[in-house]
Amino acid sequence: MNVIDESGILAIATRLQRLSDQIRKDGFQIYKAHGIDFEPKWFPVMYTLFHKPVLSVVEIANEIGYTHPSTISLLKELEKEKLIRSKKDKIDERKRLLQLTDKGQTLVGKMQPVWDVLKIATAEMIDTENNLMRAIEEVEGQLKEKSFFDRAAAQMKRV
Amino acid sequence: MNVIDESGILAIATRLQRLSDQIRKDGFQIYKAHGIDFEPKWFPVMYTLFHKPVLSVVEIANEIGYTHPSTISLLKELEKEKLIRSKKDKIDERKRLLQLTDKGQTLVGKMQPVWDVLKIATAEMIDTENNLMRAIEEVEGQLKEKSFFDRAAAQMKRV
DNA sequence: CAAATATATGTAGTAGACTACATATATTGA
DNA sequence: TCAATATATGTAGTCTACTACATATATTTG
């Protein structure tokens, strides 16, 4: 075991990111193995527009939990791939409304069996004594109650 | 609840990254609140060199689980901050040996109480029904046995 | 109803990791 | 022993998110 793994929770941010990268990389390869040209980072937008067909930029950003600039750059890529298209909102001229194209719809159809496979494979992978997905949700809940910073500050006073 | 959180494990990579960023950001603020000018990304290198005083570039990379180019750029920053220094290995001329400077040693000393606070705050935060740190370790173990890609491939054949 | 404020979108540059490639030195094996 | 291979380090450019700032339209309020 290396020093970092021993340091345990001090390097937890690093560990989370490493795991995320690993999963994403394999995710890309799994799509590829199914003959689908799809980048995992596109999933949140495509999945969201599949379930809520017409949304503005900020609405999508909120749904996927990204900032709007990050969202805009994803949208640009997806428009370039002709998987989504946009039109001005006639009521509110500030808004740009996004939706899947026919090509986008078709791709989602093709991806759905892959998503089923991914779901099962992931479930199997994280089904251990401490379930990773539930752990994430629980920690997110904890952070909502009291931020990490506040927890450290409270601890500081005690020491 | 938004669509992505509902999509559950399909967006697990995104969720992991989001959580990592959040923790890292607060981590930086916590050092700052202690009057310490230290970036969380430097932790793995500093912690490693504190426990193993003289290491080469690749040895550090292996300890912290990063690639060597990533490690090199961290080392550059730390040398610029004069927290570490390097010298040629006299036996193996290819190697560059790194170690903490006096300033680096002193900083680690100052950080140790902060690390204690961070440890306790983190432990408190992740001490839920499903412990996040243990979940990470368990999933890393699962991936060592069989990659995510191989799991999906096996699942594919079954469907 | 016009000024102030809020919201929606967009651009530019940054951060922290990566891969791919290049070079220098060390080791190995025919 | 020297050619082939392996290892150590370094550079350049990429990727996927971010923050900070800018602009355009809508809404609110004095």
mmCIF file of C-alpha atoms (C1' of nucleotides) in Angstrom:
data_model
loop_
_atom_site.group_PDB
_atom_site.id
_atom_site.type_symbol
_atom_site.label_atom_id
_atom_site.label_comp_id
_atom_site.label_asym_id
_atom_site.label_seq_id
_atom_site.Cartn_x
_atom_site.Cartn_y
_atom_site.Cartn_z
ATOM 1 C CA MET A 1 0.000 0.000 0.000
ATOM 2 C CA ASN A 2 1.274 3.449 -0.818
ATOM 3 C CA VAL A 3 1.519 6.464 1.474
ATOM 4 C CA ILE A 4 -1.511 8.227 -0.021
ATOM 5 C CA ASP A 5 -3.885 5.332 0.435
ATOM 6 C CA GLU A 6 -2.634 5.118 4.027
ATOM 7 C CA SER A 7 -3.315 8.820 4.580
ATOM 8 C CA GLY A 8 -6.914 7.833 4.171
ATOM 9 C CA ILE A 9 -9.522 10.481 4.261
ATOM 10 C CA LEU A 10 -7.041 13.336 3.883
ATOM 11 C CA ALA A 11 -6.744 12.494 0.210
ATOM 12 C CA ILE A 12 -10.405 11.676 -0.259
ATOM 13 C CA ALA A 13 -10.910 14.330 -2.978
ATOM 14 C CA THR A 14 -8.057 12.836 -4.963
ATOM 15 C CA ARG A 15 -9.446 9.334 -4.542
ATOM 16 C CA LEU A 16 -12.906 10.403 -5.699
ATOM 17 C CA GLN A 17 -11.528 12.019 -8.803
ATOM 18 C CA ARG A 18 -9.317 9.078 -9.670
ATOM 19 C CA LEU A 19 -12.284 6.721 -9.436
ATOM 20 C CA SER A 20 -14.461 9.047 -11.513
ATOM 21 C CA ASP A 21 -11.868 9.216 -14.285
ATOM 22 C CA GLN A 22 -11.459 5.458 -14.339
ATOM 23 C CA ILE A 23 -15.189 4.833 -14.653
ATOM 24 C CA ARG A 24 -15.610 7.504 -17.329
ATOM 25 C CA LYS A 25 -12.782 6.101 -19.405
ATOM 26 C CA ASP A 26 -14.272 2.634 -19.390
ATOM 27 C CA GLY A 27 -17.683 4.147 -20.101
ATOM 28 C CA PHE A 28 -16.365 5.631 -23.322
ATOM 29 C CA GLN A 29 -14.933 2.262 -24.343
ATOM 30 C CA ILE A 30 -18.208 0.507 -23.602
ATOM 31 C CA TYR A 31 -20.146 2.835 -25.926
ATOM 32 C CA LYS A 32 -17.459 2.294 -28.528
ATOM 33 C CA ALA A 33 -17.685 -1.487 -28.198
ATOM 34 C CA HIS A 34 -21.390 -1.158 -28.990
ATOM 35 C CA GLY A 35 -20.515 0.768 -32.142
ATOM 36 C CA ILE A 36 -21.831 3.997 -30.645
ATOM 37 C CA ASP A 37 -19.883 7.210 -31.060
ATOM 38 C CA PHE A 38 -20.803 8.864 -27.791
ATOM 39 C CA GLU A 39 -18.849 10.626 -25.080
ATOM 40 C CA PRO A 40 -19.899 9.962 -21.482
ATOM 41 C CA LYS A 41 -19.784 13.688 -20.695
ATOM 42 C CA TRP A 42 -22.713 14.147 -23.085
ATOM 43 C CA PHE A 43 -24.911 11.794 -21.087
ATOM 44 C CA PRO A 44 -26.353 14.302 -18.617
ATOM 45 C CA VAL A 45 -27.599 16.676 -21.347
ATOM 46 C CA MET A 46 -28.937 13.955 -23.628
ATOM 47 C CA TYR A 47 -30.636 12.106 -20.791
ATOM 48 C CA THR A 48 -32.181 15.331 -19.509
ATOM 49 C CA LEU A 49 -33.503 16.418 -22.925
ATOM 50 C CA PHE A 50 -34.868 12.931 -23.476
ATOM 51 C CA HIS A 51 -36.926 13.184 -20.291
ATOM 52 C CA LYS A 52 -37.761 16.902 -20.536
ATOM 53 C CA PRO A 53 -37.931 17.613 -24.276
ATOM 54 C CA VAL A 54 -37.685 21.433 -24.327
ATOM 55 C CA LEU A 55 -35.464 23.333 -21.926
ATOM 56 C CA SER A 56 -33.423 26.544 -21.826
ATOM 57 C CA VAL A 57 -29.669 26.666 -21.227
ATOM 58 C CA VAL A 58 -29.960 27.494 -17.541
ATOM 59 C CA GLU A 59 -32.693 24.940 -16.990
ATOM 60 C CA ILE A 60 -30.423 22.259 -18.412
ATOM 61 C CA ALA A 61 -27.505 23.514 -16.318
ATOM 62 C CA ASN A 62 -29.634 23.198 -13.176
ATOM 63 C CA GLU A 63 -30.875 19.748 -14.087
ATOM 64 C CA ILE A 64 -27.385 18.395 -14.677
ATOM 65 C CA GLY A 65 -25.816 20.314 -11.814
ATOM 66 C CA TYR A 66 -23.232 22.106 -13.952
ATOM 67 C CA THR A 67 -22.510 25.817 -14.303
ATOM 68 C CA HIS A 68 -24.022 27.462 -17.345
ATOM 69 C CA PRO A 69 -20.685 28.055 -19.135
ATOM 70 C CA SER A 70 -19.846 24.344 -18.866
ATOM 71 C CA THR A 71 -23.325 23.550 -20.128
ATOM 72 C CA ILE A 72 -22.981 25.931 -23.074
ATOM 73 C CA SER A 73 -19.812 24.230 -24.221
ATOM 74 C CA LEU A 74 -21.504 20.812 -24.079
ATOM 75 C CA LEU A 75 -24.462 22.201 -26.015
ATOM 76 C CA LYS A 76 -22.118 23.554 -28.676
ATOM 77 C CA GLU A 77 -20.590 20.125 -29.161
ATOM 78 C CA LEU A 78 -23.973 18.436 -29.331
ATOM 79 C CA GLU A 79 -25.263 20.971 -31.845
ATOM 80 C CA LYS A 80 -22.164 20.368 -33.936
ATOM 81 C CA GLU A 81 -22.955 16.636 -33.817
ATOM 82 C CA LYS A 82 -26.518 17.537 -34.844
ATOM 83 C CA LEU A 83 -27.875 15.647 -31.851
ATOM 84 C CA ILE A 84 -29.708 18.717 -30.521
ATOM 85 C CA ARG A 85 -30.995 21.986 -31.976
ATOM 86 C CA SER A 86 -32.119 25.291 -30.535
ATOM 87 C CA LYS A 87 -34.611 28.086 -31.154
ATOM 88 C CA LYS A 88 -35.352 31.415 -29.517
ATOM 89 C CA ASP A 89 -38.123 31.492 -26.929
ATOM 90 C CA LYS A 90 -40.858 33.686 -28.422
ATOM 91 C CA ILE A 91 -42.135 34.804 -25.024
ATOM 92 C CA ASP A 92 -38.800 35.489 -23.344
ATOM 93 C CA GLU A 93 -36.298 36.691 -25.928
ATOM 94 C CA ARG A 94 -33.357 36.077 -23.647
ATOM 95 C CA LYS A 95 -33.895 32.340 -23.648
ATOM 96 C CA ARG A 96 -32.632 29.772 -26.089
ATOM 97 C CA LEU A 97 -34.672 26.571 -26.078
ATOM 98 C CA LEU A 98 -32.924 23.281 -26.743
ATOM 99 C CA GLN A 99 -34.334 19.956 -27.917
ATOM 100 C CA LEU A 100 -33.175 16.672 -29.420
ATOM 101 C CA THR A 101 -33.054 16.369 -33.206
ATOM 102 C CA ASP A 102 -34.368 13.252 -34.954
ATOM 103 C CA LYS A 103 -30.777 12.049 -35.078
ATOM 104 C CA GLY A 104 -30.575 12.672 -31.308
ATOM 105 C CA GLN A 105 -33.799 10.772 -30.671
ATOM 106 C CA THR A 106 -32.544 7.849 -32.772
ATOM 107 C CA LEU A 107 -29.239 7.791 -30.929
ATOM 108 C CA VAL A 108 -30.972 7.711 -27.559
ATOM 109 C CA GLY A 109 -32.996 4.744 -28.828
ATOM 110 C CA LYS A 110 -29.783 2.976 -29.804
ATOM 111 C CA MET A 111 -28.148 3.820 -26.489
ATOM 112 C CA GLN A 112 -30.921 2.611 -24.263
ATOM 113 C CA PRO A 113 -29.813 -1.044 -24.264
ATOM 114 C CA VAL A 114 -26.282 0.158 -23.497
ATOM 115 C CA TRP A 115 -27.625 2.192 -20.587
ATOM 116 C CA ASP A 116 -29.309 -0.976 -19.302
ATOM 117 C CA VAL A 117 -26.005 -2.841 -19.509
ATOM 118 C CA LEU A 118 -24.173 0.036 -17.810
ATOM 119 C CA LYS A 119 -26.761 0.156 -15.045
ATOM 120 C CA ILE A 120 -26.423 -3.539 -14.275
ATOM 121 C CA ALA A 121 -22.615 -3.550 -14.524
ATOM 122 C CA THR A 122 -22.363 -0.510 -12.276
ATOM 123 C CA ALA A 123 -24.815 -1.879 -9.771
ATOM 124 C CA GLU A 124 -22.783 -5.082 -9.591
ATOM 125 C CA MET A 125 -19.528 -3.158 -9.212
ATOM 126 C CA ILE A 126 -20.742 -0.951 -6.346
ATOM 127 C CA ASP A 127 -22.784 -3.595 -4.569
ATOM 128 C CA THR A 128 -20.373 -4.056 -1.694
ATOM 129 C CA GLU A 129 -20.702 -3.702 2.046
ATOM 130 C CA ASN A 130 -20.775 0.095 1.727
ATOM 131 C CA ASN A 131 -22.749 1.029 -1.383
ATOM 132 C CA LEU A 132 -20.903 3.814 -3.206
ATOM 133 C CA MET A 133 -23.993 5.459 -4.702
ATOM 134 C CA ARG A 134 -25.773 5.563 -1.354
ATOM 135 C CA ALA A 135 -22.588 6.801 0.312
ATOM 136 C CA ILE A 136 -22.442 9.676 -2.196
ATOM 137 C CA GLU A 137 -26.071 10.547 -1.561
ATOM 138 C CA GLU A 138 -25.569 10.396 2.182
ATOM 139 C CA VAL A 139 -22.511 12.642 2.095
ATOM 140 C CA GLU A 140 -24.302 15.098 -0.192
ATOM 141 C CA GLY A 141 -27.043 15.138 2.427
ATOM 142 C CA GLN A 142 -24.524 15.745 5.190
ATOM 143 C CA LEU A 143 -23.001 18.639 3.244
ATOM 144 C CA LYS A 144 -26.389 20.181 2.723
ATOM 145 C CA GLU A 145 -26.915 20.191 6.484
ATOM 146 C CA LYS A 146 -23.466 21.577 7.244
ATOM 147 C CA SER A 147 -20.648 22.317 4.823
ATOM 148 C CA PHE A 148 -17.247 20.705 5.110
ATOM 149 C CA PHE A 149 -15.786 24.104 5.910
ATOM 150 C CA ASP A 150 -18.238 24.659 8.771
ATOM 151 C CA ARG A 151 -17.500 21.226 10.130
ATOM 152 C CA ALA A 152 -13.776 21.961 10.133
ATOM 153 C CA ALA A 153 -14.375 25.371 11.727
ATOM 154 C CA ALA A 154 -16.428 23.786 14.501
ATOM 155 C CA GLN A 155 -13.700 21.210 15.034
ATOM 156 C CA MET A 156 -11.064 23.963 15.126
ATOM 157 C CA LYS A 157 -12.692 25.658 18.091
ATOM 158 C CA ARG A 158 -12.787 22.376 19.955
ATOM 159 C CA VAL A 159 -9.032 21.744 19.501
ATOM 160 C CA MET B 1 -34.944 16.145 -7.442
ATOM 161 C CA ASN B 2 -33.420 16.700 -10.863
ATOM 162 C CA VAL B 3 -33.258 14.245 -13.754
ATOM 163 C CA ILE B 4 -29.589 13.454 -13.281
ATOM 164 C CA ASP B 5 -29.878 12.510 -9.649
ATOM 165 C CA GLU B 6 -32.800 10.299 -10.651
ATOM 166 C CA SER B 7 -30.741 8.632 -13.385
ATOM 167 C CA GLY B 8 -28.761 7.231 -10.513
ATOM 168 C CA ILE B 9 -25.720 5.172 -11.210
ATOM 169 C CA LEU B 10 -25.580 6.127 -14.883
ATOM 170 C CA ALA B 11 -24.162 9.482 -13.878
ATOM 171 C CA ILE B 12 -21.984 8.118 -11.094
ATOM 172 C CA ALA B 13 -18.753 9.489 -12.609
ATOM 173 C CA THR B 14 -20.254 12.983 -12.715
ATOM 174 C CA ARG B 15 -21.448 12.669 -9.121
ATOM 175 C CA LEU B 16 -18.035 11.547 -7.906
ATOM 176 C CA GLN B 17 -16.323 14.453 -9.587
ATOM 177 C CA ARG B 18 -18.805 16.991 -8.297
ATOM 178 C CA LEU B 19 -18.275 15.760 -4.743
ATOM 179 C CA SER B 20 -14.502 15.785 -5.157
ATOM 180 C CA ASP B 21 -14.537 19.402 -6.359
ATOM 181 C CA GLN B 22 -16.737 20.490 -3.484
ATOM 182 C CA ILE B 23 -14.492 18.912 -0.869
ATOM 183 C CA ARG B 24 -11.333 20.264 -2.479
ATOM 184 C CA LYS B 25 -12.717 23.790 -2.625
ATOM 185 C CA ASP B 26 -13.606 23.774 1.061
ATOM 186 C CA GLY B 27 -10.235 22.187 1.810
ATOM 187 C CA PHE B 28 -8.479 25.197 0.301
ATOM 188 C CA GLN B 29 -10.626 27.558 2.389
ATOM 189 C CA ILE B 30 -9.871 25.607 5.551
ATOM 190 C CA TYR B 31 -6.089 25.947 5.045
ATOM 191 C CA LYS B 32 -6.643 29.624 4.332
ATOM 192 C CA ALA B 33 -8.691 30.101 7.519
ATOM 193 C CA HIS B 34 -5.693 28.725 9.408
ATOM 194 C CA GLY B 35 -3.470 31.317 7.761
ATOM 195 C CA ILE B 36 -1.766 28.668 5.659
ATOM 196 C CA ASP B 37 -1.092 29.308 2.002
ATOM 197 C CA PHE B 38 -1.462 25.764 0.714
ATOM 198 C CA GLU B 39 -3.313 24.158 -2.166
ATOM 199 C CA PRO B 40 -4.984 20.810 -1.512
ATOM 200 C CA LYS B 41 -3.541 19.391 -4.727
ATOM 201 C CA TRP B 42 -0.073 19.689 -3.158
ATOM 202 C CA PHE B 43 -1.032 17.453 -0.264
ATOM 203 C CA PRO B 44 -0.158 14.081 -1.831
ATOM 204 C CA VAL B 45 3.408 15.127 -2.712
ATOM 205 C CA MET B 46 4.101 16.906 0.585
ATOM 206 C CA TYR B 47 2.622 14.107 2.661
ATOM 207 C CA THR B 48 4.612 11.516 0.723
ATOM 208 C CA LEU B 49 7.935 13.362 1.029
ATOM 209 C CA PHE B 50 7.279 13.880 4.710
ATOM 210 C CA HIS B 51 6.940 10.139 5.233
ATOM 211 C CA LYS B 52 9.561 9.050 2.685
ATOM 212 C CA PRO B 53 12.140 11.865 2.704
ATOM 213 C CA VAL B 54 14.052 11.168 -0.548
ATOM 214 C CA LEU B 55 12.295 9.932 -3.667
ATOM 215 C CA SER B 56 12.651 10.197 -7.424
ATOM 216 C CA VAL B 57 9.990 11.658 -9.713
ATOM 217 C CA VAL B 58 8.561 8.298 -10.748
ATOM 218 C CA GLU B 59 8.651 6.982 -7.184
ATOM 219 C CA ILE B 60 6.550 9.947 -6.074
ATOM 220 C CA ALA B 61 4.184 9.479 -9.022
ATOM 221 C CA ASN B 62 3.635 5.864 -7.997
ATOM 222 C CA GLU B 63 3.106 6.757 -4.359
ATOM 223 C CA ILE B 64 0.492 9.376 -5.139
ATOM 224 C CA GLY B 65 -1.099 7.424 -7.986
ATOM 225 C CA TYR B 66 -0.606 10.131 -10.626
ATOM 226 C CA THR B 67 1.108 9.959 -13.981
ATOM 227 C CA HIS B 68 4.635 11.289 -14.080
ATOM 228 C CA PRO B 69 3.819 14.400 -16.171
ATOM 229 C CA SER B 70 1.164 15.433 -13.646
ATOM 230 C CA THR B 71 3.646 14.808 -10.877
ATOM 231 C CA ILE B 72 6.330 16.860 -12.618
ATOM 232 C CA SER B 73 4.040 19.880 -12.835
ATOM 233 C CA LEU B 74 3.223 19.626 -9.119
ATOM 234 C CA LEU B 75 6.933 19.338 -8.353
ATOM 235 C CA LYS B 76 7.631 22.449 -10.421
ATOM 236 C CA GLU B 77 5.096 24.435 -8.406
ATOM 237 C CA LEU B 78 6.472 23.158 -5.106
ATOM 238 C CA GLU B 79 10.041 23.965 -6.134
ATOM 239 C CA LYS B 80 8.913 27.449 -7.094
ATOM 240 C CA GLU B 81 7.383 27.787 -3.604
ATOM 241 C CA LYS B 82 10.717 26.537 -2.229
ATOM 242 C CA LEU B 83 8.922 23.796 -0.300
ATOM 243 C CA ILE B 84 10.964 21.061 -1.980
ATOM 244 C CA ARG B 85 14.321 20.838 -3.723
ATOM 245 C CA SER B 86 16.001 18.309 -5.976
ATOM 246 C CA LYS B 87 19.419 16.869 -6.777
ATOM 247 C CA LYS B 88 20.772 14.349 -9.289
ATOM 248 C CA ASP B 89 21.123 10.779 -8.137
ATOM 249 C CA LYS B 90 24.883 10.070 -8.238
ATOM 250 C CA ILE B 91 24.398 6.359 -8.871
ATOM 251 C CA ASP B 92 21.680 6.592 -11.506
ATOM 252 C CA GLU B 93 22.187 9.742 -13.556
ATOM 253 C CA ARG B 94 18.659 9.569 -15.012
ATOM 254 C CA LYS B 95 17.057 10.131 -11.636
ATOM 255 C CA ARG B 96 16.227 13.386 -9.930
ATOM 256 C CA LEU B 97 15.826 13.020 -6.185
ATOM 257 C CA LEU B 98 13.338 15.235 -4.380
ATOM 258 C CA GLN B 99 13.130 16.208 -0.721
ATOM 259 C CA LEU B 100 11.492 18.793 1.500
ATOM 260 C CA THR B 101 13.372 22.033 2.176
ATOM 261 C CA ASP B 102 13.543 23.463 5.689
ATOM 262 C CA LYS B 103 10.664 25.734 4.693
ATOM 263 C CA GLY B 104 8.759 22.636 3.571
ATOM 264 C CA GLN B 105 9.472 20.832 6.859
ATOM 265 C CA THR B 106 8.303 23.865 8.809
ATOM 266 C CA LEU B 107 5.119 24.124 6.765
ATOM 267 C CA VAL B 108 4.295 20.462 7.358
ATOM 268 C CA GLY B 109 4.710 21.111 11.059
ATOM 269 C CA LYS B 110 2.286 24.003 10.847
ATOM 270 C CA MET B 111 -0.164 21.952 8.809
ATOM 271 C CA GLN B 112 -0.242 18.944 11.055
ATOM 272 C CA PRO B 113 -2.896 20.369 13.418
ATOM 273 C CA VAL B 114 -4.948 21.334 10.349
ATOM 274 C CA TRP B 115 -4.643 17.781 9.057
ATOM 275 C CA ASP B 116 -5.949 16.561 12.392
ATOM 276 C CA VAL B 117 -8.938 18.898 12.114
ATOM 277 C CA LEU B 118 -9.523 17.827 8.523
ATOM 278 C CA LYS B 119 -9.358 14.187 9.495
ATOM 279 C CA ILE B 120 -11.967 14.560 12.205
ATOM 280 C CA ALA B 121 -14.273 16.774 10.121
ATOM 281 C CA THR B 122 -14.056 14.397 7.189
ATOM 282 C CA ALA B 123 -14.611 11.351 9.334
ATOM 283 C CA GLU B 124 -17.711 12.991 10.810
ATOM 284 C CA MET B 125 -18.983 13.949 7.348
ATOM 285 C CA ILE B 126 -18.640 10.481 5.847
ATOM 286 C CA ASP B 127 -19.703 8.537 8.904
ATOM 287 C CA THR B 128 -23.104 7.563 7.547
ATOM 288 C CA GLU B 129 -24.795 4.247 6.942
ATOM 289 C CA ASN B 130 -22.582 3.628 3.906
ATOM 290 C CA ASN B 131 -19.093 4.930 4.653
ATOM 291 C CA LEU B 132 -17.768 6.772 1.589
ATOM 292 C CA MET B 133 -14.096 5.987 2.168
ATOM 293 C CA ARG B 134 -14.773 2.309 2.633
ATOM 294 C CA ALA B 135 -17.092 2.335 -0.386
ATOM 295 C CA ILE B 136 -14.252 3.808 -2.491
ATOM 296 C CA GLU B 137 -11.832 1.182 -1.248
ATOM 297 C CA GLU B 138 -14.316 -1.589 -1.913
ATOM 298 C CA VAL B 139 -15.038 -0.401 -5.464
ATOM 299 C CA GLU B 140 -11.315 -0.035 -6.151
ATOM 300 C CA GLY B 141 -11.011 -3.629 -5.005
ATOM 301 C CA GLN B 142 -13.849 -4.709 -7.291
ATOM 302 C CA LEU B 143 -12.206 -2.957 -10.252
ATOM 303 C CA LYS B 144 -8.926 -4.700 -9.549
ATOM 304 C CA GLU B 145 -10.684 -8.031 -9.771
ATOM 305 C CA LYS B 146 -12.593 -7.150 -12.934
ATOM 306 C CA SER B 147 -12.645 -3.850 -14.801
ATOM 307 C CA PHE B 148 -15.833 -1.911 -15.392
ATOM 308 C CA PHE B 149 -15.405 -2.572 -19.112
ATOM 309 C CA ASP B 150 -15.145 -6.334 -18.578
ATOM 310 C CA ARG B 151 -18.208 -6.275 -16.357
ATOM 311 C CA ALA B 152 -20.206 -4.470 -19.046
ATOM 312 C CA ALA B 153 -18.893 -6.869 -21.708
ATOM 313 C CA ALA B 154 -19.978 -9.868 -19.647
ATOM 314 C CA GLN B 155 -23.375 -8.266 -19.145
ATOM 315 C CA MET B 156 -23.638 -7.582 -22.889
ATOM 316 C CA LYS B 157 -23.347 -11.259 -23.753
ATOM 317 C CA ARG B 158 -26.059 -12.078 -21.276
ATOM 318 C CA VAL B 159 -28.566 -9.592 -22.804
ATOM 319 C "C1'" DC C 1 -42.547 55.004 -16.641
ATOM 320 C "C1'" DA C 2 -37.797 55.143 -16.099
ATOM 321 C "C1'" DA C 3 -34.069 53.573 -13.183
ATOM 322 C "C1'" DA C 4 -32.425 49.829 -10.663
ATOM 323 C "C1'" DT C 5 -32.130 45.104 -10.262
ATOM 324 C "C1'" DA C 6 -32.484 40.375 -11.734
ATOM 325 C "C1'" DT C 7 -32.077 36.817 -15.076
ATOM 326 C "C1'" DA C 8 -30.299 34.476 -19.389
ATOM 327 C "C1'" DT C 9 -26.727 33.775 -22.323
ATOM 328 C "C1'" DG C 10 -22.121 34.176 -23.961
ATOM 329 C "C1'" DT C 11 -16.768 34.651 -23.989
ATOM 330 C "C1'" DA C 12 -12.095 34.330 -22.148
ATOM 331 C "C1'" DG C 13 -9.058 32.475 -19.406
ATOM 332 C "C1'" DT C 14 -7.829 29.023 -15.475
ATOM 333 C "C1'" DA C 15 -7.293 24.485 -13.021
ATOM 334 C "C1'" DG C 16 -5.890 19.896 -12.415
ATOM 335 C "C1'" DA C 17 -5.642 15.979 -14.338
ATOM 336 C "C1'" DC C 18 -4.513 13.323 -18.714
ATOM 337 C "C1'" DT C 19 -2.088 11.134 -23.352
ATOM 338 C "C1'" DA C 20 1.404 11.167 -26.831
ATOM 339 C "C1'" DC C 21 5.722 12.019 -28.014
ATOM 340 C "C1'" DA C 22 10.895 13.042 -27.307
ATOM 341 C "C1'" DT C 23 15.342 12.395 -25.172
ATOM 342 C "C1'" DA C 24 18.899 10.685 -22.025
ATOM 343 C "C1'" DT C 25 20.792 7.104 -19.357
ATOM 344 C "C1'" DA C 26 20.904 2.180 -17.739
ATOM 345 C "C1'" DT C 27 20.432 -2.700 -18.400
ATOM 346 C "C1'" DT C 28 20.309 -6.926 -20.923
ATOM 347 C "C1'" DG C 29 21.388 -10.486 -24.070
ATOM 348 C "C1'" DA C 30 23.259 -12.330 -28.550
ATOM 349 C "C1'" DT D 1 30.741 -5.346 -26.283
ATOM 350 C "C1'" DC D 2 27.458 -3.147 -28.536
ATOM 351 C "C1'" DA D 3 22.727 -3.186 -30.246
ATOM 352 C "C1'" DA D 4 18.262 -3.604 -28.587
ATOM 353 C "C1'" DT D 5 15.315 -2.739 -24.971
ATOM 354 C "C1'" DA D 6 13.816 -0.691 -20.687
ATOM 355 C "C1'" DT D 7 13.512 3.062 -17.560
ATOM 356 C "C1'" DA D 8 13.517 8.087 -15.990
ATOM 357 C "C1'" DT D 9 12.481 12.528 -17.024
ATOM 358 C "C1'" DG D 10 10.665 16.216 -19.711
ATOM 359 C "C1'" DT D 11 7.525 18.965 -23.093
ATOM 360 C "C1'" DA D 12 3.371 19.966 -25.695
ATOM 361 C "C1'" DG D 13 -1.081 19.823 -26.223
ATOM 362 C "C1'" DT D 14 -5.846 17.995 -24.674
ATOM 363 C "C1'" DC D 15 -9.885 17.345 -21.712
ATOM 364 C "C1'" DT D 16 -13.660 18.591 -18.713
ATOM 365 C "C1'" DA D 17 -14.861 21.132 -15.527
ATOM 366 C "C1'" DC D 18 -14.493 25.895 -13.339
ATOM 367 C "C1'" DT D 19 -14.587 31.459 -12.219
ATOM 368 C "C1'" DA D 20 -14.815 36.133 -13.715
ATOM 369 C "C1'" DC D 21 -16.474 39.224 -16.616
ATOM 370 C "C1'" DA D 22 -19.657 41.181 -20.438
ATOM 371 C "C1'" DT D 23 -24.018 41.977 -22.695
ATOM 372 C "C1'" DA D 24 -28.959 41.661 -23.675
ATOM 373 C "C1'" DT D 25 -33.568 41.265 -22.188
ATOM 374 C "C1'" DA D 26 -37.182 41.131 -18.338
ATOM 375 C "C1'" DT D 27 -39.027 42.464 -14.052
ATOM 376 C "C1'" DT D 28 -39.613 45.311 -10.108
ATOM 377 C "C1'" DT D 29 -39.969 49.468 -7.644
ATOM 378 C "C1'" DG D 30 -39.878 54.424 -6.352
#
